[in-house]
Every structure is written in structure tokens, then in C-alpha cells.
């Protein structure tokens, strides 16, 4: 069953379209990575899913309901982001108590254990926390709420590497124990890709790719070898990225539609076939030029 | 994972309890304001003196009117305060929709008005005690003030209604300002401008008429009906305007 | 547990190879229940769906068999199947890569065979 269905979703702010005819389906009990450059529309999408914003045109259903102003959606979705508004008059312990009273699946024990593990102090106030500590507290809220749909928008902002690692581990362990639908937006695809089942790549308010992480790894292939030989194999193919390296050497990323026999021939032609990492591929796909930043410096 | 079902009433109740707890600063400001108002009241609201020969007579009038006026203003400002983003967005990390958020706000404002109205009314007793002990040689209760329990109820009820009316107005003003910042300038200008215009022309304008509509009503029942109808209209307008409002940082 | 997460080989293939090694090492015997996708996900810190893909490869190759609601179990001749598969596929592929590299380096056929012989003798001597 699809938990989220979007059809032709458009959201305009003034003249600019943050979402432009966006369509997708998110299946239940998956962890989906929402990837894209800054301004691709990730946060806008999450806000519409959470019922914070209303789309300009198009349709969206979450648990078969329209999310804007819907109590069922609100009760079953938690949206954690780095500008979270938490009551300023309550200390951390009291905030957790309030959360527990609102979210029926709230796991008090998990919240407490994480709270202690990350050395948060119950009498502290949210506004007094550092950026990284705020993110850590948000993460505890997002995990302990255990809502059927959990949205994390850039959850690791300000966290140090060790805490990020702990967070990914905690997320995975809780997901294994209580499978649910999780969407995770992040700039660190290389850090999260092993956690993910699906990747949703966005660009300029539209969906560029939506597929499983394992498929994405085989979706493209890098060919490296002598320029003439590589050109021969890539001339009729969609080039995603190309770079000249060294003397007469070229590295080209193309769609991986080679047959096994073709790949064999490629290898025999002295061309190395290299897998393309998901995060590199996402960068290549969303960059405006085929050569990336190098093109800026290559005049003519 | 199975879906959680919630009812509007249940959510409103939880939000109300949460708000009583989270907005305690509002009540702290009430206490401070009322203490200040009582101190102001000690100056007396009127004075009359006469003397001759051996006798020197000074009569001071005291009333808790300033406390009530301050509390009304407090209700107005509190209502504006809870429509600001910092408060409104707090609801959205919890389970909410715009209706439940508005309803729990109304319940909170009603509670605040009840507490504010009753304490403002009771402050007149405190004032009497302070004056009779510290300020005067002779203390005379004015005949109108001789209080029966019934009077106290009616008086408190009226005060509560006034404060609630002011907070309903504040709530609508707050929502308008949230909708468009322009109102933050337009509304005060229209209000103060209206007062000045009335003063210049020397006759009672719209604002004075509005005040007269409520304050000059001698029948308590009629006053109650007028007040409640106005409340409903104010809140309905605020609900309608805020129901499409988006959550923005 | 060491997976080469940045490596060239997809993780689900690494999972299935790791499971094959566990069977070859005798950690799992015939008709024994093997790790579930969730246990694998926990062990290797990966998404359960990826782990399931690794298990499914072995199920398709009939190295594992499914019992509804109980999980996956090791087939009776799993060991032999793995050994023959690796001979036919993995070893052939590795040999091919060695030959290509040798061509690139202009290593003659005899030289290459000599290198293999030396390696075999060294390991025998260890």
C-alpha cells in the first residue's frame, strides 16, 4: 500500500515554483532517502506531506487523506527538522512528557535511554542547547514518537561524526524492531545510503529518479581508458559525466545498458568499468554541466 | 504499523492541558500587572478637600477600576501573544489541526479571563484592607459597594466577560497581523486616528459608540447576550481567517 | 563484521558471498536456519531490503530454501553448489582479469604460468 501519493503537485511561492508538477508514490515500511541540491524542493515536499503547507495545484494523499488540516495525518506523522519549534517554557523532561501525551505509540523507555546515552540534562531548556544538541534532541523525539510515517529533514545538522553514526544506527535498529515508513533528507548520501531502501532524487521541484538503492548502483557505469577507445563506446549513449584525466585518458559515466557480452568487449578493449557511487551519481545528475566545476575553468 | 485514530475533542483537551502548563508565563505577567495596578490605585481615583478653623477634611475615593482596566489590556495582549508564530508553530510538532489549535486557544483564553476577572474583582478587597490599615484614619464603604454574594458573582461575571471580549478582539487582531504584517501598522493607526478624530470633532464616533454599546447596558442579561454574540463573531472571524494559514518558520 | 561498503561490489552481493563463506566454513550446516534479513541488517548495519536481496540470490540459486513463515534454511548440498559455482564463475572471472592485466603489462604466457606456480608452491610451503 502506498503511504504517500503525489500527483502533479505544484507549490509556488510568489513567482518561483518550489515544487513543479511533482508526482511520486512512497510505499509503506520503507526508508527513503530524499536527495537533492539546496533549493530542489525537498523541505517544501516534506512540509506538504506533514500538512504544514498547502499545495498550489495538484493532489497529495497521506494514508489516503489530504494532509492539510487533517487530524489523522497529524497524529500519525512526525516531522523533525532543524527549525523545530518546541515550547520554550518547558524543560526537556517536560517536553518529552508532553510528546508522550500526544503520540500514542510514544516509547518512554527508548526516549529515556537515548536521553541518558547522549548526556542530555532533564532540567535544560531547548533554546539553551547547542545546534548539535538540538538536533540530537530532535532525533530522540522523532524516533520515540514511533509514528507510522516519520519525516526527518536534515536531521544531522550540527551533529559531530560520532553522533551521526549513533543516530543512523539507532534509526536502523528501531526500524528493524518497528518497521514503519521513514523519509530522510540529507546532504550526506554516502553516509546514509546503506540505511536506505529507496532513493528519491529531486531537481528544481521535480522528481529526477525514484528507485531502490541497489538498482541505482547499477544504473550507471563509469568507463575509464584511452580517449579514443572510450569515445567509441560512449558515442551513442547518454553521457552523464565526463572528465579528462592525464594524457589521453578519459573517464565517462553513462547509463548502464550494456549487455554482459558488450561489457566483456569493453574490458578487452582495455577500458576499465567502474561502479559509480550513488552520491557521485546524484551530484552528476543534478549538476548543470557535464564536466562539473571543471567546466568553469576550461575556457574553450 | 497501524494508524492511530484520534477525535477532535480528545486533541483539544490534550492541547488545553498542555497550554495551561506551557503558557504559565502569562499568569506570572498577570500577577505583576495586578500588583502594579493596585499600587497605582493607592493614589485614589478622586479627592475632595475642605477645611476651616479647627477641622481639616480630605475625602479620597478609591476603586479597583485600574486593576480591571489593566487586566483587560493584559487579556488583549495575551491573546495577541498566543497567535504569534512561536506559540502557534509549537502546536504543529504535536498532534493538531487548525481547528483544534484555535479551540484550545479559546479555552485557554477563557480560563485566563476567568482567573484575571476574579482576581481583579477580589483585588478591591485587598485595596480596602490596605487603605483601612495604612492610609486613612476613617474608612467608609460606599453604599454601592456593600457587597452581597450575588453582587460579587454578577460583578465578577461582568469583569470576566469584558476581559474575554478584549482577548477575543486581541485574538482576531493577532490573526490579522499574522496574515499580513501590514495590519500591525494599519490597526493601531486606525484606532488611535479614530480617537483623535473623535476628539477633534468633539462628538462620539464609532469607537465611543462601541464602548457605549457594552458599558452603558444596564440590564445584565442584555449585556450578557450582547457580549456572547460579539465573542462568537470575533472568534468565528479569527477561525475562518486562520484556517488556511500555513506553518512557516 | 567487515563489509567493503565503499567497494566496487554491491552490498547485497557481498552479503550473499559472506553467507556462502559461512556455509563453506561450516558455521551453517544442511537444513539449519540461516540469518534472517533483519539479523543481517543489524549485523552489517544495512537496510533489511538490501539484506533480503542477498538472501534471495542464494534462494534463487537453491543454496537456500524458504519455509513459509519460518525463514530460510541451508539446502543439503549447498556446500558443493557453492564450490562449483565459484570455480565456474568467480575463478574464471579472476583468471580473465589476470590475463588482461598481464597483456597490459606485456607479461608473457610462460611468465604468467610461472608466477602462478610459484604462488602455489609458496602456499604449500607455509
mmCIF file of C-alpha atoms in Angstrom, chain A residues 10-297:
data_model
loop_
_atom_site.group_PDB
_atom_site.id
_atom_site.type_symbol
_atom_site.label_atom_id
_atom_site.label_comp_id
_atom_site.label_asym_id
_atom_site.label_seq_id
_atom_site.Cartn_x
_atom_site.Cartn_y
_atom_site.Cartn_z
ATOM 1 C CA UNK A 10 2.911 22.224 -7.566
ATOM 2 C CA UNK A 11 3.732 24.738 -4.867
ATOM 3 C CA UNK A 12 4.501 28.294 -5.818
ATOM 4 C CA UNK A 13 5.930 30.955 -3.524
ATOM 5 C CA UNK A 14 5.330 34.194 -5.315
ATOM 6 C CA UNK A 15 6.777 33.662 -8.758
ATOM 7 C CA UNK A 16 9.052 30.709 -8.020
ATOM 8 C CA UNK A 17 7.874 27.136 -8.037
ATOM 9 C CA UNK A 18 9.364 25.149 -5.174
ATOM 10 C CA UNK A 19 7.530 22.085 -6.456
ATOM 11 C CA UNK A 20 6.737 21.817 -10.129
ATOM 12 C CA UNK A 21 4.343 19.095 -11.266
ATOM 13 C CA UNK A 22 5.831 16.616 -8.827
ATOM 14 C CA UNK A 23 4.499 13.057 -8.814
ATOM 15 C CA UNK A 24 5.577 10.038 -6.804
ATOM 16 C CA UNK A 25 4.434 7.179 -4.616
ATOM 17 C CA UNK A 26 6.126 6.169 -1.384
ATOM 18 C CA UNK A 27 5.479 2.595 -0.329
ATOM 19 C CA UNK A 28 4.796 1.600 3.260
ATOM 20 C CA UNK A 29 7.548 0.284 5.553
ATOM 21 C CA UNK A 30 10.474 1.643 3.592
ATOM 22 C CA UNK A 31 13.272 4.037 4.398
ATOM 23 C CA UNK A 32 13.512 6.523 1.562
ATOM 24 C CA UNK A 33 16.355 8.970 1.132
ATOM 25 C CA UNK A 34 15.236 12.345 -0.185
ATOM 26 C CA UNK A 35 18.215 13.715 -2.056
ATOM 27 C CA UNK A 36 18.754 16.908 -3.998
ATOM 28 C CA UNK A 37 20.729 20.118 -4.087
ATOM 29 C CA UNK A 38 19.755 23.086 -1.960
ATOM 30 C CA UNK A 39 16.545 24.575 -3.300
ATOM 31 C CA UNK A 40 15.454 21.382 -5.052
ATOM 32 C CA UNK A 41 12.169 21.421 -3.110
ATOM 33 C CA UNK A 42 12.855 18.718 -0.527
ATOM 34 C CA UNK A 43 11.717 20.698 2.502
ATOM 35 C CA UNK A 44 8.646 22.038 0.694
ATOM 36 C CA UNK A 45 7.630 18.493 -0.187
ATOM 37 C CA UNK A 46 8.057 17.322 3.407
ATOM 38 C CA UNK A 47 6.066 20.301 4.698
ATOM 39 C CA UNK A 48 3.192 19.499 2.374
ATOM 40 C CA UNK A 49 3.275 15.852 3.432
ATOM 41 C CA UNK A 50 3.181 16.929 7.082
ATOM 42 C CA UNK A 51 0.228 19.240 6.415
ATOM 43 C CA UNK A 52 2.189 22.406 7.192
ATOM 44 C CA UNK A 53 1.748 23.879 3.737
ATOM 45 C CA UNK A 54 -0.986 23.591 1.177
ATOM 46 C CA UNK A 55 -0.157 22.852 -2.445
ATOM 47 C CA UNK A 56 -0.983 25.436 -5.108
ATOM 48 C CA UNK A 57 -2.256 22.802 -7.526
ATOM 49 C CA UNK A 58 -2.138 19.028 -7.799
ATOM 50 C CA UNK A 59 -3.076 16.279 -5.416
ATOM 51 C CA UNK A 60 -1.492 14.605 -2.454
ATOM 52 C CA UNK A 61 -2.739 11.920 -0.111
ATOM 53 C CA UNK A 62 -1.042 10.631 3.013
ATOM 54 C CA UNK A 63 -2.658 7.478 4.419
ATOM 55 C CA UNK A 64 -5.381 8.168 1.807
ATOM 56 C CA UNK A 65 -6.192 11.542 3.435
ATOM 57 C CA UNK A 66 -5.388 15.050 2.319
ATOM 58 C CA UNK A 67 -2.765 16.085 4.852
ATOM 59 C CA UNK A 68 -3.599 19.788 5.212
ATOM 60 C CA UNK A 69 -5.735 20.266 8.342
ATOM 61 C CA UNK A 70 -6.174 16.532 8.877
ATOM 62 C CA UNK A 71 -6.004 15.207 12.427
ATOM 63 C CA UNK A 72 -5.394 11.585 11.434
ATOM 64 C CA UNK A 73 -2.379 12.598 9.376
ATOM 65 C CA UNK A 74 -1.122 14.826 12.181
ATOM 66 C CA UNK A 75 -1.450 12.027 14.733
ATOM 67 C CA UNK A 76 0.415 9.561 12.541
ATOM 68 C CA UNK A 77 3.194 11.755 11.190
ATOM 69 C CA UNK A 78 6.085 13.376 12.965
ATOM 70 C CA UNK A 79 8.134 15.931 11.089
ATOM 71 C CA UNK A 80 11.555 16.611 12.528
ATOM 72 C CA UNK A 81 13.595 19.438 11.059
ATOM 73 C CA UNK A 82 16.318 21.802 12.191
ATOM 74 C CA UNK A 83 13.982 24.729 12.831
ATOM 75 C CA UNK A 84 11.736 22.799 15.142
ATOM 76 C CA UNK A 85 9.520 24.885 17.388
ATOM 77 C CA UNK A 86 9.457 23.369 20.831
ATOM 78 C CA UNK A 87 7.799 25.035 23.816
ATOM 79 C CA UNK A 88 10.300 27.457 25.303
ATOM 80 C CA UNK A 89 8.687 27.485 28.747
ATOM 81 C CA UNK A 90 9.151 23.766 29.317
ATOM 82 C CA UNK A 91 12.365 21.945 30.134
ATOM 83 C CA UNK A 92 13.478 18.923 28.140
ATOM 84 C CA UNK A 93 11.915 16.422 30.514
ATOM 85 C CA UNK A 94 8.577 18.235 30.375
ATOM 86 C CA UNK A 95 8.699 18.410 26.579
ATOM 87 C CA UNK A 96 9.163 14.653 26.423
ATOM 88 C CA UNK A 97 6.180 14.233 28.767
ATOM 89 C CA UNK A 98 4.024 16.432 26.541
ATOM 90 C CA UNK A 99 5.085 14.438 23.470
ATOM 91 C CA UNK A 100 4.231 11.216 25.254
ATOM 92 C CA UNK A 101 0.731 12.504 25.973
ATOM 93 C CA UNK A 102 0.109 13.341 22.327
ATOM 94 C CA UNK A 103 1.687 10.431 20.446
ATOM 95 C CA UNK A 104 0.043 7.111 21.219
ATOM 96 C CA UNK A 105 2.994 4.951 20.160
ATOM 97 C CA UNK A 106 5.494 7.056 22.121
ATOM 98 C CA UNK A 107 8.170 4.867 23.693
ATOM 99 C CA UNK A 108 9.055 6.428 27.037
ATOM 100 C CA UNK A 109 11.758 3.930 27.762
ATOM 101 C CA UNK A 110 13.527 4.458 24.451
ATOM 102 C CA UNK A 111 13.314 8.231 24.867
ATOM 103 C CA UNK A 112 14.803 7.987 28.353
ATOM 104 C CA UNK A 113 17.603 5.648 27.305
ATOM 105 C CA UNK A 114 18.594 7.821 24.347
ATOM 106 C CA UNK A 115 18.300 10.901 26.546
ATOM 107 C CA UNK A 116 20.737 9.415 29.053
ATOM 108 C CA UNK A 117 23.054 7.993 26.389
ATOM 109 C CA UNK A 118 23.526 11.415 24.783
ATOM 110 C CA UNK A 119 24.005 13.026 28.227
ATOM 111 C CA UNK A 120 21.143 15.482 27.941
ATOM 112 C CA UNK A 121 20.019 17.094 31.157
ATOM 113 C CA UNK A 122 16.304 16.913 32.031
ATOM 114 C CA UNK A 123 16.248 20.414 33.519
ATOM 115 C CA UNK A 124 17.819 22.058 30.460
ATOM 116 C CA UNK A 125 15.789 24.238 28.147
ATOM 117 C CA UNK A 126 15.655 23.605 24.419
ATOM 118 C CA UNK A 127 16.717 27.139 23.490
ATOM 119 C CA UNK A 128 19.816 26.772 25.638
ATOM 120 C CA UNK A 129 21.085 23.803 23.650
ATOM 121 C CA UNK A 130 23.809 23.991 21.027
ATOM 122 C CA UNK A 131 22.873 23.309 17.415
ATOM 123 C CA UNK A 132 24.187 19.765 17.555
ATOM 124 C CA UNK A 133 22.423 19.053 20.848
ATOM 125 C CA UNK A 134 19.168 20.418 19.447
ATOM 126 C CA UNK A 135 19.480 18.031 16.531
ATOM 127 C CA UNK A 136 20.194 15.203 18.952
ATOM 128 C CA UNK A 137 17.107 16.031 20.988
ATOM 129 C CA UNK A 138 15.003 16.324 17.803
ATOM 130 C CA UNK A 139 16.243 12.915 16.765
ATOM 131 C CA UNK A 140 15.126 11.422 20.089
ATOM 132 C CA UNK A 141 11.685 12.975 19.593
ATOM 133 C CA UNK A 142 11.485 11.646 16.025
ATOM 134 C CA UNK A 143 12.457 8.114 16.990
ATOM 135 C CA UNK A 144 10.498 7.786 20.231
ATOM 136 C CA UNK A 145 7.268 9.108 18.660
ATOM 137 C CA UNK A 146 7.310 5.953 16.520
ATOM 138 C CA UNK A 147 4.672 7.304 14.170
ATOM 139 C CA UNK A 148 3.733 5.225 11.113
ATOM 140 C CA UNK A 149 5.248 7.982 8.978
ATOM 141 C CA UNK A 150 8.404 9.669 10.210
ATOM 142 C CA UNK A 151 9.935 12.599 8.328
ATOM 143 C CA UNK A 152 13.489 13.725 9.042
ATOM 144 C CA UNK A 153 14.620 16.871 7.256
ATOM 145 C CA UNK A 154 18.384 17.259 7.523
ATOM 146 C CA UNK A 155 18.345 15.587 10.953
ATOM 147 C CA UNK A 156 22.097 15.588 11.428
ATOM 148 C CA UNK A 157 22.705 19.351 11.136
ATOM 149 C CA UNK A 158 25.416 20.292 13.586
ATOM 150 C CA UNK A 159 25.942 16.759 14.904
ATOM 151 C CA UNK A 160 29.509 15.541 15.123
ATOM 152 C CA UNK A 161 30.551 12.433 13.209
ATOM 153 C CA UNK A 162 30.189 10.121 16.216
ATOM 154 C CA UNK A 163 26.645 11.263 16.997
ATOM 155 C CA UNK A 164 25.668 10.996 13.339
ATOM 156 C CA UNK A 165 26.866 7.414 13.320
ATOM 157 C CA UNK A 166 24.943 6.687 16.509
ATOM 158 C CA UNK A 167 21.839 8.257 15.025
ATOM 159 C CA UNK A 168 21.978 6.137 11.865
ATOM 160 C CA UNK A 169 22.470 3.023 13.965
ATOM 161 C CA UNK A 170 19.614 3.940 16.313
ATOM 162 C CA UNK A 171 17.329 4.671 13.367
ATOM 163 C CA UNK A 172 18.100 1.332 11.739
ATOM 164 C CA UNK A 173 17.699 -0.675 14.950
ATOM 165 C CA UNK A 174 14.372 0.931 15.778
ATOM 166 C CA UNK A 175 13.209 0.459 12.202
ATOM 167 C CA UNK A 176 14.108 -3.236 12.330
ATOM 168 C CA UNK A 177 12.194 -3.629 15.586
ATOM 169 C CA UNK A 178 9.245 -1.459 14.497
ATOM 170 C CA UNK A 179 9.083 -1.262 10.701
ATOM 171 C CA UNK A 180 7.480 1.967 9.543
ATOM 172 C CA UNK A 181 7.724 4.459 6.725
ATOM 173 C CA UNK A 182 10.638 6.840 7.100
ATOM 174 C CA UNK A 183 11.766 9.635 4.813
ATOM 175 C CA UNK A 184 15.200 11.041 5.448
ATOM 176 C CA UNK A 185 16.508 14.067 3.631
ATOM 177 C CA UNK A 186 20.222 14.584 3.765
ATOM 178 C CA UNK A 187 23.223 16.064 2.040
ATOM 179 C CA UNK A 188 25.328 13.139 3.212
ATOM 180 C CA UNK A 189 24.099 10.422 0.851
ATOM 181 C CA UNK A 190 27.325 8.481 1.239
ATOM 182 C CA UNK A 191 26.660 8.275 4.973
ATOM 183 C CA UNK A 192 23.058 7.154 4.776
ATOM 184 C CA UNK A 193 22.824 5.092 1.619
ATOM 185 C CA UNK A 194 23.323 1.755 3.381
ATOM 186 C CA UNK A 195 20.346 2.545 5.582
ATOM 187 C CA UNK A 196 18.084 3.289 2.670
ATOM 188 C CA UNK A 197 15.855 1.068 0.648
ATOM 189 C CA UNK A 198 14.883 3.708 -1.923
ATOM 190 C CA UNK A 199 16.321 6.949 -3.173
ATOM 191 C CA UNK A 200 14.185 9.832 -4.379
ATOM 192 C CA UNK A 201 16.292 12.358 -6.241
ATOM 193 C CA UNK A 202 14.799 15.802 -6.758
ATOM 194 C CA UNK A 203 15.825 18.647 -9.003
ATOM 195 C CA UNK A 204 14.143 22.022 -9.449
ATOM 196 C CA UNK A 205 10.931 20.857 -7.824
ATOM 197 C CA UNK A 206 10.659 17.739 -9.899
ATOM 198 C CA UNK A 207 11.399 14.069 -9.430
ATOM 199 C CA UNK A 208 14.522 13.010 -11.272
ATOM 200 C CA UNK A 209 14.840 9.439 -10.069
ATOM 201 C CA UNK A 210 12.990 7.148 -7.686
ATOM 202 C CA UNK A 211 14.398 3.647 -7.376
ATOM 203 C CA UNK A 212 15.955 1.227 -4.947
ATOM 204 C CA UNK A 213 19.492 1.951 -3.796
ATOM 205 C CA UNK A 214 20.697 -1.373 -5.175
ATOM 206 C CA UNK A 215 19.252 -0.579 -8.595
ATOM 207 C CA UNK A 216 20.762 2.894 -8.539
ATOM 208 C CA UNK A 217 24.205 1.392 -8.003
ATOM 209 C CA UNK A 218 23.878 -0.482 -11.269
ATOM 210 C CA UNK A 219 22.007 2.251 -13.106
ATOM 211 C CA UNK A 220 25.155 3.907 -14.368
ATOM 212 C CA UNK A 221 28.697 2.785 -15.069
ATOM 213 C CA UNK A 222 31.984 4.613 -15.331
ATOM 214 C CA UNK A 223 34.318 3.867 -18.222
ATOM 215 C CA UNK A 224 37.953 4.802 -17.918
ATOM 216 C CA UNK A 225 40.589 4.352 -20.555
ATOM 217 C CA UNK A 226 42.147 5.840 -23.644
ATOM 218 C CA UNK A 227 40.050 8.671 -25.009
ATOM 219 C CA UNK A 228 39.591 7.156 -28.480
ATOM 220 C CA UNK A 229 38.500 3.800 -27.113
ATOM 221 C CA UNK A 230 36.129 5.305 -24.567
ATOM 222 C CA UNK A 231 34.599 7.645 -27.163
ATOM 223 C CA UNK A 232 33.947 4.666 -29.399
ATOM 224 C CA UNK A 233 31.828 3.024 -26.708
ATOM 225 C CA UNK A 234 30.014 6.111 -25.462
ATOM 226 C CA UNK A 235 29.169 7.939 -28.682
ATOM 227 C CA UNK A 236 25.603 6.623 -28.924
ATOM 228 C CA UNK A 237 24.930 6.709 -25.221
ATOM 229 C CA UNK A 238 23.634 9.318 -22.822
ATOM 230 C CA UNK A 239 26.713 10.813 -21.168
ATOM 231 C CA UNK A 240 26.089 11.727 -17.532
ATOM 232 C CA UNK A 241 29.549 12.943 -16.668
ATOM 233 C CA UNK A 242 32.882 13.137 -18.384
ATOM 234 C CA UNK A 243 36.339 14.139 -17.299
ATOM 235 C CA UNK A 244 39.693 14.151 -18.986
ATOM 236 C CA UNK A 245 42.429 12.855 -16.743
ATOM 237 C CA UNK A 246 46.068 12.537 -17.540
ATOM 238 C CA UNK A 247 47.451 12.026 -21.008
ATOM 239 C CA UNK A 248 44.873 10.784 -23.437
ATOM 240 C CA UNK A 249 42.782 9.325 -20.618
ATOM 241 C CA UNK A 250 39.059 9.868 -20.239
ATOM 242 C CA UNK A 251 36.558 8.962 -17.557
ATOM 243 C CA UNK A 252 32.951 8.914 -18.731
ATOM 244 C CA UNK A 253 29.823 7.973 -16.808
ATOM 245 C CA UNK A 254 26.974 6.596 -18.952
ATOM 246 C CA UNK A 255 23.688 4.764 -18.421
ATOM 247 C CA UNK A 256 24.450 1.130 -17.775
ATOM 248 C CA UNK A 257 22.565 -0.514 -20.627
ATOM 249 C CA UNK A 258 25.455 -2.719 -21.680
ATOM 250 C CA UNK A 259 24.832 -6.403 -22.157
ATOM 251 C CA UNK A 260 27.190 -8.847 -20.469
ATOM 252 C CA UNK A 261 28.793 -9.589 -23.835
ATOM 253 C CA UNK A 262 29.306 -5.879 -24.520
ATOM 254 C CA UNK A 263 30.902 -5.379 -21.128
ATOM 255 C CA UNK A 264 33.249 -8.208 -21.937
ATOM 256 C CA UNK A 265 34.264 -6.450 -25.158
ATOM 257 C CA UNK A 266 34.715 -3.170 -23.342
ATOM 258 C CA UNK A 267 37.090 -4.828 -20.946
ATOM 259 C CA UNK A 268 39.002 -6.453 -23.749
ATOM 260 C CA UNK A 269 39.379 -3.022 -25.363
ATOM 261 C CA UNK A 270 41.410 -2.082 -22.314
ATOM 262 C CA UNK A 271 38.716 0.090 -20.762
ATOM 263 C CA UNK A 272 38.151 -0.181 -17.038
ATOM 264 C CA UNK A 273 34.491 -0.381 -15.981
ATOM 265 C CA UNK A 274 33.968 1.189 -12.619
ATOM 266 C CA UNK A 275 30.878 1.325 -10.441
ATOM 267 C CA UNK A 276 29.637 4.835 -9.765
ATOM 268 C CA UNK A 277 28.842 5.620 -6.147
ATOM 269 C CA UNK A 278 25.274 6.775 -5.505
ATOM 270 C CA UNK A 279 26.363 10.103 -4.080
ATOM 271 C CA UNK A 280 28.628 10.854 -7.049
ATOM 272 C CA UNK A 281 25.876 9.857 -9.442
ATOM 273 C CA UNK A 282 23.385 12.156 -7.717
ATOM 274 C CA UNK A 283 25.858 15.015 -7.947
ATOM 275 C CA UNK A 284 26.461 14.341 -11.661
ATOM 276 C CA UNK A 285 22.746 14.080 -12.412
ATOM 277 C CA UNK A 286 21.875 17.313 -10.695
ATOM 278 C CA UNK A 287 24.761 19.398 -11.960
ATOM 279 C CA UNK A 288 24.108 21.766 -14.810
ATOM 280 C CA UNK A 289 27.125 20.859 -16.919
ATOM 281 C CA UNK A 290 28.642 17.527 -17.858
ATOM 282 C CA UNK A 291 32.047 18.414 -16.535
ATOM 283 C CA UNK A 292 31.014 19.927 -13.208
ATOM 284 C CA UNK A 293 33.056 22.777 -11.753
ATOM 285 C CA UNK A 294 35.904 21.971 -14.128
ATOM 286 C CA UNK A 295 33.871 23.443 -16.993
ATOM 287 C CA UNK A 296 34.065 26.843 -15.330
ATOM 288 C CA UNK A 297 37.833 26.774 -15.626
#
